[in-house]
mmCIF file of C-alpha atoms and ligand atoms in Angstrom:
data_model
loop_
_atom_site.group_PDB
_atom_site.id
_atom_site.type_symbol
_atom_site.label_atom_id
_atom_site.label_comp_id
_atom_site.label_asym_id
_atom_site.label_seq_id
_atom_site.Cartn_x
_atom_site.Cartn_y
_atom_site.Cartn_z
ATOM 1 C CA UNK A 1 -10.416 105.935 148.713
ATOM 2 C CA UNK A 2 -10.361 103.858 151.006
ATOM 3 C CA UNK A 3 -12.328 100.892 150.999
ATOM 4 C CA UNK A 4 -14.284 99.166 153.129
ATOM 5 C CA UNK A 5 -12.437 95.903 153.227
ATOM 6 C CA UNK A 6 -8.515 94.591 152.098
ATOM 7 C CA UNK A 7 -8.681 91.173 151.311
ATOM 8 C CA UNK A 8 -5.569 89.340 150.186
ATOM 9 C CA UNK A 9 -5.394 85.747 148.704
ATOM 10 C CA UNK A 10 -7.326 84.501 146.489
ATOM 11 C CA UNK A 11 -7.332 80.905 147.259
ATOM 12 C CA UNK A 12 -10.560 79.174 149.518
ATOM 13 C CA UNK A 13 -10.446 81.074 152.001
ATOM 14 C CA UNK A 14 -10.094 84.717 149.918
ATOM 15 C CA UNK A 15 -11.762 83.896 147.328
ATOM 16 C CA UNK A 16 -15.038 83.082 150.003
ATOM 17 C CA UNK A 17 -13.993 86.131 152.257
ATOM 18 C CA UNK A 18 -14.694 87.989 149.286
ATOM 19 C CA UNK A 19 -18.180 86.383 147.629
ATOM 20 C CA UNK A 20 -19.262 87.035 151.299
ATOM 21 C CA UNK A 21 -18.424 90.293 151.713
ATOM 22 C CA UNK A 22 -19.488 91.626 148.007
ATOM 23 C CA UNK A 23 -23.147 89.792 149.304
ATOM 24 C CA UNK A 24 -22.701 92.401 151.767
ATOM 25 C CA UNK A 25 -22.668 95.505 150.693
ATOM 26 C CA UNK A 26 -18.656 96.116 151.948
ATOM 27 C CA UNK A 27 -16.505 97.535 148.947
ATOM 28 C CA UNK A 28 -14.073 95.276 149.550
ATOM 29 C CA UNK A 29 -10.750 94.696 147.409
ATOM 30 C CA UNK A 30 -8.850 91.617 147.371
ATOM 31 C CA UNK A 31 -5.449 91.199 145.860
ATOM 32 C CA UNK A 32 -3.749 88.154 145.061
ATOM 33 C CA UNK A 33 -0.111 86.368 143.164
ATOM 34 C CA UNK A 34 -2.360 83.890 142.169
ATOM 35 C CA UNK A 35 -5.762 82.256 142.542
ATOM 36 C CA UNK A 36 -6.585 79.099 143.693
ATOM 37 C CA UNK A 37 -3.376 79.150 146.009
ATOM 38 C CA UNK A 38 -2.512 74.944 146.547
ATOM 39 C CA UNK A 39 -5.643 73.900 145.152
ATOM 40 C CA UNK A 40 -3.874 74.673 142.033
ATOM 41 C CA UNK A 41 -1.542 72.754 143.536
ATOM 42 C CA UNK A 42 -3.601 68.800 143.775
ATOM 43 C CA UNK A 43 -2.200 66.728 141.853
ATOM 44 C CA UNK A 44 -5.277 64.288 141.873
ATOM 45 C CA UNK A 45 -8.734 64.440 142.519
ATOM 46 C CA UNK A 46 -10.378 66.289 145.089
ATOM 47 C CA UNK A 47 -13.015 64.036 146.589
ATOM 48 C CA UNK A 48 -14.189 65.318 150.045
ATOM 49 C CA UNK A 49 -15.033 69.045 148.917
ATOM 50 C CA UNK A 50 -19.029 69.353 149.140
ATOM 51 C CA UNK A 51 -21.348 68.648 146.667
ATOM 52 C CA UNK A 52 -18.548 67.440 144.365
ATOM 53 C CA UNK A 53 -17.642 63.465 144.449
ATOM 54 C CA UNK A 54 -14.576 63.691 142.290
ATOM 55 C CA UNK A 55 -13.297 67.404 140.386
ATOM 56 C CA UNK A 56 -9.795 68.493 139.556
ATOM 57 C CA UNK A 57 -8.255 70.914 141.458
ATOM 58 C CA UNK A 58 -8.493 73.352 138.548
ATOM 59 C CA UNK A 59 -11.920 72.846 138.025
ATOM 60 C CA UNK A 60 -12.670 73.889 141.796
ATOM 61 C CA UNK A 61 -10.970 77.087 141.300
ATOM 62 C CA UNK A 62 -12.035 78.645 137.744
ATOM 63 C CA UNK A 63 -15.440 77.682 139.816
ATOM 64 C CA UNK A 64 -14.931 79.598 142.620
ATOM 65 C CA UNK A 65 -13.461 82.598 140.313
ATOM 66 C CA UNK A 66 -15.954 82.698 138.124
ATOM 67 C CA UNK A 67 -18.252 82.192 141.442
ATOM 68 C CA UNK A 68 -16.666 85.965 143.022
ATOM 69 C CA UNK A 69 -16.027 87.565 139.434
ATOM 70 C CA UNK A 70 -19.609 87.445 139.411
ATOM 71 C CA UNK A 71 -19.851 89.578 142.490
ATOM 72 C CA UNK A 72 -18.981 93.639 142.791
ATOM 73 C CA UNK A 73 -15.549 93.421 144.052
ATOM 74 C CA UNK A 74 -12.206 94.864 143.038
ATOM 75 C CA UNK A 75 -9.623 92.492 141.881
ATOM 76 C CA UNK A 76 -5.698 92.483 141.649
ATOM 77 C CA UNK A 77 -3.657 90.647 140.927
ATOM 78 C CA UNK A 78 -0.781 91.768 143.269
ATOM 79 C CA UNK A 79 2.084 90.519 145.347
ATOM 80 C CA UNK A 80 1.082 92.380 149.392
ATOM 81 C CA UNK A 81 4.620 93.575 150.630
ATOM 82 C CA UNK A 82 3.734 95.378 153.937
ATOM 83 C CA UNK A 83 0.204 96.649 155.813
ATOM 84 C CA UNK A 84 0.125 98.825 158.799
ATOM 85 C CA UNK A 85 -2.097 99.775 160.998
ATOM 86 C CA UNK A 86 -2.077 103.833 160.847
ATOM 87 C CA UNK A 87 -5.026 105.010 163.553
ATOM 88 C CA UNK A 88 -8.835 103.151 161.844
ATOM 89 C CA UNK A 89 -6.939 102.639 159.430
ATOM 90 C CA UNK A 90 -4.309 99.585 157.504
ATOM 91 C CA UNK A 91 -2.138 101.112 154.990
ATOM 92 C CA UNK A 92 -1.372 97.709 152.497
ATOM 93 C CA UNK A 93 1.880 98.049 150.101
ATOM 94 C CA UNK A 94 2.215 95.975 146.759
ATOM 95 C CA UNK A 95 5.327 95.066 144.577
ATOM 96 C CA UNK A 96 4.665 97.070 141.977
ATOM 97 C CA UNK A 97 3.899 100.145 144.750
ATOM 98 C CA UNK A 98 0.917 100.129 144.530
ATOM 99 C CA UNK A 99 -0.721 101.817 148.080
ATOM 100 C CA UNK A 100 -4.310 100.700 149.691
ATOM 101 C CA UNK A 101 -6.407 102.046 152.586
ATOM 102 C CA UNK A 102 -9.254 99.886 154.230
ATOM 103 C CA UNK A 103 -11.043 100.407 157.731
ATOM 104 C CA UNK A 104 -10.692 96.316 158.062
ATOM 105 C CA UNK A 105 -8.578 93.660 156.334
ATOM 106 C CA UNK A 106 -8.572 89.388 156.197
ATOM 107 C CA UNK A 107 -5.344 88.101 155.535
ATOM 108 C CA UNK A 108 -5.817 84.670 153.634
ATOM 109 C CA UNK A 109 -2.001 83.723 152.498
ATOM 110 C CA UNK A 110 -2.663 80.607 153.130
ATOM 111 C CA UNK A 111 1.182 78.957 152.928
ATOM 112 C CA UNK A 112 3.664 78.052 150.877
ATOM 113 C CA UNK A 113 5.433 74.873 149.682
ATOM 114 C CA UNK A 114 8.679 73.976 152.609
ATOM 115 C CA UNK A 115 11.971 74.486 151.038
ATOM 116 C CA UNK A 116 14.734 71.967 151.155
ATOM 117 C CA UNK A 117 17.158 74.310 152.172
ATOM 118 C CA UNK A 118 20.144 71.814 150.495
ATOM 119 C CA UNK A 119 22.398 73.108 148.573
ATOM 120 C CA UNK A 120 21.260 73.244 144.421
ATOM 121 C CA UNK A 121 18.194 73.810 145.156
ATOM 122 C CA UNK A 122 17.327 77.327 144.882
ATOM 123 C CA UNK A 123 19.957 76.936 141.278
ATOM 124 C CA UNK A 124 17.930 74.781 139.954
ATOM 125 C CA UNK A 125 14.345 75.702 140.445
ATOM 126 C CA UNK A 126 12.878 75.694 137.013
ATOM 127 C CA UNK A 127 15.503 73.619 135.772
ATOM 128 C CA UNK A 128 14.763 70.240 137.255
ATOM 129 C CA UNK A 129 12.953 71.546 140.475
ATOM 130 C CA UNK A 130 9.213 71.965 141.204
ATOM 131 C CA UNK A 131 7.176 73.071 143.480
ATOM 132 C CA UNK A 132 4.181 71.588 141.773
ATOM 133 C CA UNK A 133 3.775 68.546 139.660
ATOM 134 C CA UNK A 134 0.578 69.084 138.324
ATOM 135 C CA UNK A 135 2.443 72.544 136.748
ATOM 136 C CA UNK A 136 5.447 71.060 135.788
ATOM 137 C CA UNK A 137 5.207 67.364 135.747
ATOM 138 C CA UNK A 138 4.292 67.175 132.001
ATOM 139 C CA UNK A 139 7.787 68.735 131.619
ATOM 140 C CA UNK A 140 9.267 65.663 133.016
ATOM 141 C CA UNK A 141 7.781 63.059 130.529
ATOM 142 C CA UNK A 142 9.371 59.786 130.056
ATOM 143 C CA UNK A 143 12.082 61.227 132.800
ATOM 144 C CA UNK A 144 13.012 59.384 135.802
ATOM 145 C CA UNK A 145 11.849 61.636 139.195
ATOM 146 C CA UNK A 146 12.090 61.714 142.759
ATOM 147 C CA UNK A 147 10.104 63.030 144.678
ATOM 148 C CA UNK A 148 11.338 64.453 148.041
ATOM 149 C CA UNK A 149 8.603 63.935 150.979
ATOM 150 C CA UNK A 150 6.412 61.037 151.697
ATOM 151 C CA UNK A 151 3.413 63.098 153.366
ATOM 152 C CA UNK A 152 0.629 61.883 151.288
ATOM 153 C CA UNK A 153 1.375 65.073 148.892
ATOM 154 C CA UNK A 154 4.291 63.025 147.809
ATOM 155 C CA UNK A 155 2.122 59.888 147.256
ATOM 156 C CA UNK A 156 -0.182 62.184 145.239
ATOM 157 C CA UNK A 157 2.624 63.724 143.002
ATOM 158 C CA UNK A 158 3.891 60.292 142.555
ATOM 159 C CA UNK A 159 0.425 59.213 141.384
ATOM 160 C CA UNK A 160 0.492 61.394 139.363
ATOM 161 C CA UNK A 161 4.117 61.018 137.808
ATOM 162 C CA UNK A 162 3.945 57.699 137.504
ATOM 163 C CA UNK A 163 1.602 58.685 134.375
ATOM 164 C CA UNK A 164 4.215 60.288 132.555
ATOM 165 C CA UNK A 165 7.295 59.316 134.228
ATOM 166 C CA UNK A 166 8.899 55.980 133.976
ATOM 167 C CA UNK A 167 10.730 55.455 136.804
ATOM 168 C CA UNK A 168 9.772 57.718 139.898
ATOM 169 C CA UNK A 169 11.425 57.315 144.185
ATOM 170 C CA UNK A 170 10.190 58.408 146.621
ATOM 171 C CA UNK A 171 12.483 59.864 150.007
ATOM 172 C CA UNK A 172 11.073 60.089 152.967
ATOM 173 C CA UNK A 173 14.037 61.041 155.585
ATOM 174 C CA UNK A 174 11.934 59.387 158.413
ATOM 175 C CA UNK A 175 11.661 55.564 159.183
ATOM 176 C CA UNK A 176 7.826 55.084 157.948
ATOM 177 C CA UNK A 177 5.988 56.538 154.915
ATOM 178 C CA UNK A 178 4.082 59.524 156.492
ATOM 179 C CA UNK A 179 1.142 58.259 153.857
ATOM 180 C CA UNK A 180 -2.541 57.085 153.961
ATOM 181 C CA UNK A 181 -3.253 53.398 153.252
ATOM 182 C CA UNK A 182 -4.442 54.660 150.638
ATOM 183 C CA UNK A 183 -2.263 56.437 148.645
ATOM 184 C CA UNK A 184 0.215 53.662 149.464
ATOM 185 C CA UNK A 185 -2.055 50.721 147.892
ATOM 186 C CA UNK A 186 -2.727 52.522 145.286
ATOM 187 C CA UNK A 187 1.626 52.845 144.732
ATOM 188 C CA UNK A 188 2.314 49.947 145.336
ATOM 189 C CA UNK A 189 0.038 48.727 142.949
ATOM 190 C CA UNK A 190 1.517 51.043 139.720
ATOM 191 C CA UNK A 191 4.738 49.373 140.943
ATOM 192 C CA UNK A 192 7.365 51.850 139.146
ATOM 193 C CA UNK A 193 7.677 53.791 142.565
ATOM 194 C CA UNK A 194 10.629 53.149 144.334
ATOM 195 C CA UNK A 195 9.968 54.134 147.840
ATOM 196 C CA UNK A 196 13.540 55.344 150.019
ATOM 197 C CA UNK A 197 13.085 55.314 153.879
ATOM 198 C CA UNK A 198 15.897 56.606 156.297
ATOM 199 C CA UNK A 199 16.888 58.726 153.118
ATOM 200 C CA UNK A 200 18.055 62.303 153.568
ATOM 201 C CA UNK A 201 18.174 64.700 150.706
ATOM 202 C CA UNK A 202 21.913 66.203 150.810
ATOM 203 C CA UNK A 203 22.463 68.004 146.972
ATOM 204 C CA UNK A 204 21.019 68.451 143.764
ATOM 205 C CA UNK A 205 23.252 68.462 140.684
ATOM 206 C CA UNK A 206 23.455 69.078 137.932
ATOM 207 C CA UNK A 207 24.959 71.512 134.529
ATOM 208 C CA UNK A 208 23.037 73.264 133.164
ATOM 209 C CA UNK A 209 19.712 71.066 134.444
ATOM 210 C CA UNK A 210 19.600 68.372 136.862
ATOM 211 C CA UNK A 211 20.875 65.605 136.477
ATOM 212 C CA UNK A 212 21.417 63.230 140.347
ATOM 213 C CA UNK A 213 20.733 64.092 143.843
ATOM 214 C CA UNK A 214 23.144 62.746 146.814
ATOM 215 C CA UNK A 215 21.136 62.164 150.906
ATOM 216 C CA UNK A 216 21.858 59.614 153.246
ATOM 217 C CA UNK A 217 21.199 56.859 154.446
ATOM 218 C CA UNK A 218 20.697 58.243 158.440
ATOM 219 C CA UNK A 219 20.845 54.292 159.726
ATOM 220 C CA UNK A 220 24.169 53.591 157.998
ATOM 221 C CA UNK A 221 25.150 56.744 157.107
ATOM 222 C CA UNK A 222 26.132 55.708 153.652
ATOM 223 C CA UNK A 223 26.596 58.475 150.909
ATOM 224 C CA UNK A 224 24.052 57.625 148.036
ATOM 225 C CA UNK A 225 23.939 58.733 144.676
ATOM 226 C CA UNK A 226 20.423 58.644 141.894
ATOM 227 C CA UNK A 227 19.952 59.582 138.471
ATOM 228 C CA UNK A 228 17.387 61.773 138.125
ATOM 229 C CA UNK A 229 16.340 64.357 135.639
ATOM 230 C CA UNK A 230 13.322 65.726 137.795
ATOM 231 C CA UNK A 231 13.525 67.367 141.988
ATOM 232 C CA UNK A 232 9.650 66.969 142.742
ATOM 233 C CA UNK A 233 9.979 68.951 146.780
ATOM 234 C CA UNK A 234 6.608 68.373 149.393
ATOM 235 C CA UNK A 235 7.524 68.560 152.620
ATOM 236 C CA UNK A 236 4.754 70.316 154.134
ATOM 237 C CA UNK A 237 4.046 74.793 153.817
ATOM 238 C CA UNK A 238 5.126 77.517 155.671
ATOM 239 C CA UNK A 239 2.442 80.329 156.385
ATOM 240 C CA UNK A 240 2.766 83.131 154.339
ATOM 241 C CA UNK A 241 2.820 85.591 156.587
ATOM 242 C CA UNK A 242 6.359 88.007 155.423
ATOM 243 C CA UNK A 243 4.663 91.112 155.434
ATOM 244 C CA UNK A 244 1.957 91.273 158.424
ATOM 245 C CA UNK A 245 4.913 91.345 161.002
ATOM 246 C CA UNK A 246 4.065 93.620 164.404
ATOM 247 C CA UNK A 247 0.543 93.236 163.496
ATOM 248 C CA UNK A 248 -0.599 89.222 165.085
ATOM 249 C CA UNK A 249 1.145 86.979 167.008
ATOM 250 C CA UNK A 250 2.697 84.498 165.774
ATOM 251 C CA UNK A 251 2.098 80.358 167.901
ATOM 252 C CA UNK A 252 5.739 78.344 167.155
ATOM 253 C CA UNK A 253 4.733 77.722 163.825
ATOM 254 C CA UNK A 254 4.601 81.194 162.759
ATOM 255 C CA UNK A 255 0.714 80.365 162.646
ATOM 256 C CA UNK A 256 -1.228 83.555 162.733
ATOM 257 C CA UNK A 257 -2.507 83.080 165.994
ATOM 258 C CA UNK A 258 -6.576 85.176 166.227
ATOM 259 C CA UNK A 259 -10.209 83.783 168.835
ATOM 260 C CA UNK A 260 -11.942 81.012 166.678
ATOM 261 C CA UNK A 261 -15.870 82.995 167.424
ATOM 262 C CA UNK A 262 -14.517 85.695 164.467
ATOM 263 C CA UNK A 263 -10.711 84.650 163.393
ATOM 264 C CA UNK A 264 -9.291 88.325 165.234
ATOM 265 C CA UNK A 265 -6.286 88.712 165.500
ATOM 266 C CA UNK A 266 -4.388 90.871 168.470
ATOM 267 C CA UNK A 267 -5.507 93.992 166.196
ATOM 268 C CA UNK A 268 -9.098 95.163 166.099
ATOM 269 C CA UNK A 269 -10.096 95.529 162.986
ATOM 270 C CA UNK A 270 -7.347 92.719 161.447
ATOM 271 C CA UNK A 271 -8.670 88.806 160.452
ATOM 272 C CA UNK A 272 -7.193 85.787 159.402
ATOM 273 C CA UNK A 273 -8.795 82.919 157.681
ATOM 274 C CA UNK A 274 -7.769 79.809 156.170
ATOM 275 C CA UNK A 275 -4.147 77.756 156.623
ATOM 276 C CA UNK A 276 -2.409 81.065 157.711
ATOM 277 C CA UNK A 277 -4.335 81.358 160.877
ATOM 278 C CA UNK A 278 -3.571 78.308 163.962
ATOM 279 C CA UNK A 279 -6.902 76.463 162.399
ATOM 280 C CA UNK A 280 -5.176 72.411 163.195
ATOM 281 C CA UNK A 281 -7.649 71.230 160.268
ATOM 282 C CA UNK A 282 -6.341 72.490 157.407
ATOM 283 C CA UNK A 283 -8.617 71.839 154.627
ATOM 284 C CA UNK A 284 -10.684 73.688 151.042
ATOM 285 C CA UNK A 285 -14.484 73.329 152.836
ATOM 286 C CA UNK A 286 -13.041 74.970 156.276
ATOM 287 C CA UNK A 287 -10.707 77.235 154.937
ATOM 288 C CA UNK A 288 -13.961 78.376 152.330
ATOM 289 C CA UNK A 289 -15.980 78.220 156.528
ATOM 290 C CA UNK A 290 -13.828 80.159 158.284
ATOM 291 C CA UNK A 291 -13.702 82.954 155.035
ATOM 292 C CA UNK A 292 -16.973 83.301 155.328
ATOM 293 C CA UNK A 293 -17.433 83.907 159.214
ATOM 294 C CA UNK A 294 -13.988 86.291 159.436
ATOM 295 C CA UNK A 295 -16.059 88.600 156.239
ATOM 296 C CA UNK A 296 -19.437 88.708 158.638
ATOM 297 C CA UNK A 297 -16.888 89.468 161.378
ATOM 298 C CA UNK A 298 -15.919 92.305 159.326
ATOM 299 C CA UNK A 299 -19.857 93.755 158.657
ATOM 300 C CA UNK A 300 -20.404 93.749 162.497
ATOM 301 C CA UNK A 301 -17.141 95.329 163.263
ATOM 302 C CA UNK A 302 -18.019 97.777 160.794
ATOM 303 C CA UNK A 303 -21.090 98.279 162.168
ATOM 304 C CA UNK A 304 -19.813 98.572 164.857
ATOM 305 C CA UNK A 305 -17.055 101.510 164.128
ATOM 306 C CA UNK A 306 -19.978 103.113 162.326
ATOM 307 C CA UNK A 307 -21.695 103.901 166.237
HETATM 308 C C1 LIG B 1 -0.390 68.673 146.802
HETATM 309 C C2 LIG B 1 -1.837 69.160 148.891
HETATM 310 C C3 LIG B 1 -3.240 68.781 148.232
HETATM 311 C C4 LIG B 1 -4.003 69.363 148.800
HETATM 312 N N1 LIG B 1 -4.928 68.512 148.701
HETATM 313 C C5 LIG B 1 -6.378 68.271 149.581
HETATM 314 C C6 LIG B 1 -8.000 67.934 149.652
HETATM 315 O O1 LIG B 1 -7.844 67.246 148.631
HETATM 316 N N2 LIG B 1 -8.333 67.867 149.774
HETATM 317 C C7 LIG B 1 -8.981 69.462 151.023
HETATM 318 O O2 LIG B 1 -9.603 69.505 151.611
HETATM 319 N N3 LIG B 1 -7.636 70.452 151.393
HETATM 320 C C8 LIG B 1 -6.410 69.603 150.405
HETATM 321 N N4 LIG B 1 -5.723 70.259 150.542
HETATM 322 C C9 LIG B 1 -5.591 71.823 151.585
HETATM 323 C C10 LIG B 1 -6.120 72.573 150.470
HETATM 324 O O3 LIG B 1 -5.204 73.285 150.047
HETATM 325 C C11 LIG B 1 -5.862 73.979 152.062
HETATM 326 O O4 LIG B 1 -6.425 73.812 152.900
HETATM 327 C C12 LIG B 1 -6.897 75.098 151.357
HETATM 328 O O5 LIG B 1 -5.962 75.619 149.911
HETATM 329 C C13 LIG B 1 -6.841 76.547 151.921
HETATM 330 O O6 LIG B 1 -6.784 77.630 152.058
HETATM 331 P P1 LIG B 1 -6.689 79.149 151.709
HETATM 332 O O7 LIG B 1 -7.237 80.347 150.534
HETATM 333 O O8 LIG B 1 -6.299 79.189 153.312
HETATM 334 O O9 LIG B 1 -5.315 79.619 151.160
HETATM 335 P P2 LIG B 1 -3.906 78.851 150.232
HETATM 336 O O10 LIG B 1 -5.073 78.195 149.066
HETATM 337 O O11 LIG B 1 -2.272 78.830 150.074
HETATM 338 O O12 LIG B 1 -4.864 80.018 149.156
HETATM 339 C C14 LIG B 1 -3.078 81.853 149.112
HETATM 340 C C15 LIG B 1 -3.730 82.825 148.207
HETATM 341 O O13 LIG B 1 -2.984 83.790 149.658
HETATM 342 C C16 LIG B 1 -1.802 84.454 148.242
HETATM 343 N N5 LIG B 1 -1.312 84.994 148.517
HETATM 344 C C17 LIG B 1 0.069 84.548 149.052
HETATM 345 N N6 LIG B 1 0.748 85.418 149.659
HETATM 346 C C18 LIG B 1 0.480 86.832 149.339
HETATM 347 C C19 LIG B 1 0.614 87.819 149.751
HETATM 348 N N7 LIG B 1 1.652 88.409 150.656
HETATM 349 N N8 LIG B 1 -0.213 89.100 148.511
HETATM 350 C C20 LIG B 1 -1.105 88.024 147.437
HETATM 351 N N9 LIG B 1 -1.476 87.207 147.681
HETATM 352 C C21 LIG B 1 -0.826 86.613 148.668
HETATM 353 C C22 LIG B 1 -1.530 82.849 147.257
HETATM 354 O O14 LIG B 1 -1.150 83.251 146.359
HETATM 355 C C23 LIG B 1 -2.819 82.619 147.289
HETATM 356 O O15 LIG B 1 -3.305 82.404 145.849
HETATM 357 C C24 LIG B 1 -4.419 69.929 149.895
HETATM 358 C C25 LIG B 1 -2.817 70.810 149.556
HETATM 359 C C26 LIG B 1 -1.543 70.534 149.147
HETATM 360 C C27 LIG B 1 -0.643 71.377 149.211
#
């Protein structure tokens, strides 16, 4: 069977694209590794999604997923590993060796946490190294932990962890933290968060589980060791685009180039919405808006194909 549309990704952009596509009566398949995407990593409440003065990431995801599942749409939990176009058709292969066909595709695969790429990181994933405080934080109750990254995500992670951990370090490689003043203020009030700037992480050490980290002071060049049992990586994200090489152009940050009237890439019928594209303001509400616009563009594209 050939679908009208395949949507890759179940974050805010993909879910909204799914709702809009179903309402246009497009025969749609949404393939996603999980629901909610980065919203699931949100450690403190969301306060800038219109209609909800304050809502937790998990509550918002549940509401979005419930809304999507009310539509007439096929949904598969799987990972897309390859995307090709032959003639007017797109072919999509998944990790579980399924192959699907569609006349149009919207990529809404967002982004993944950027890894530290230091010795010990890979070895201790799931054994003290985490990229999601809200998922793994409870495993670190009463343990001293380090958060790597002094931006808003790092500070929000420290705020979340402060409810369960007795001591938290925030390590920032630059000379200044980059978090908003509001988050800095909260962290100052908490008291048990120690911020170390100019701290370049060098290694994560341990036996079966993490027991320390080593960093270099960028000014003095001295090496320091901290005894910690958890390391939360919050140094930004990278677009999840490994399956799409060839059909699209990328900018210098590996984001997919689109034109902003329709969200179409350089390949006719292939669209990209949300954090995965070159759009500058990466937020839940903008991802939803782009998902909606991309789905409506697909509808127009398919109408033109018919004629
Ligand atoms: C810690 C943190 C806090 C944030 N706080 C806020 C906030 O307070 N307010 C706000 O507006 N925004 C916030 N953001 C940003 C917001 O979460 C993102 O802008 C938004 O989630 C982007 O949505 P998206 O659908 O484009 O991508 P994502 O949310 O990244 O979703 C991508 C989806 O694609 C799936 N996927 C990826 N690759 C594949 C593949 N190969 N095959 C199948 N599925 C795949 C993923 O599993 C995921 O479901 C925050 C982000 C982070 C990380």
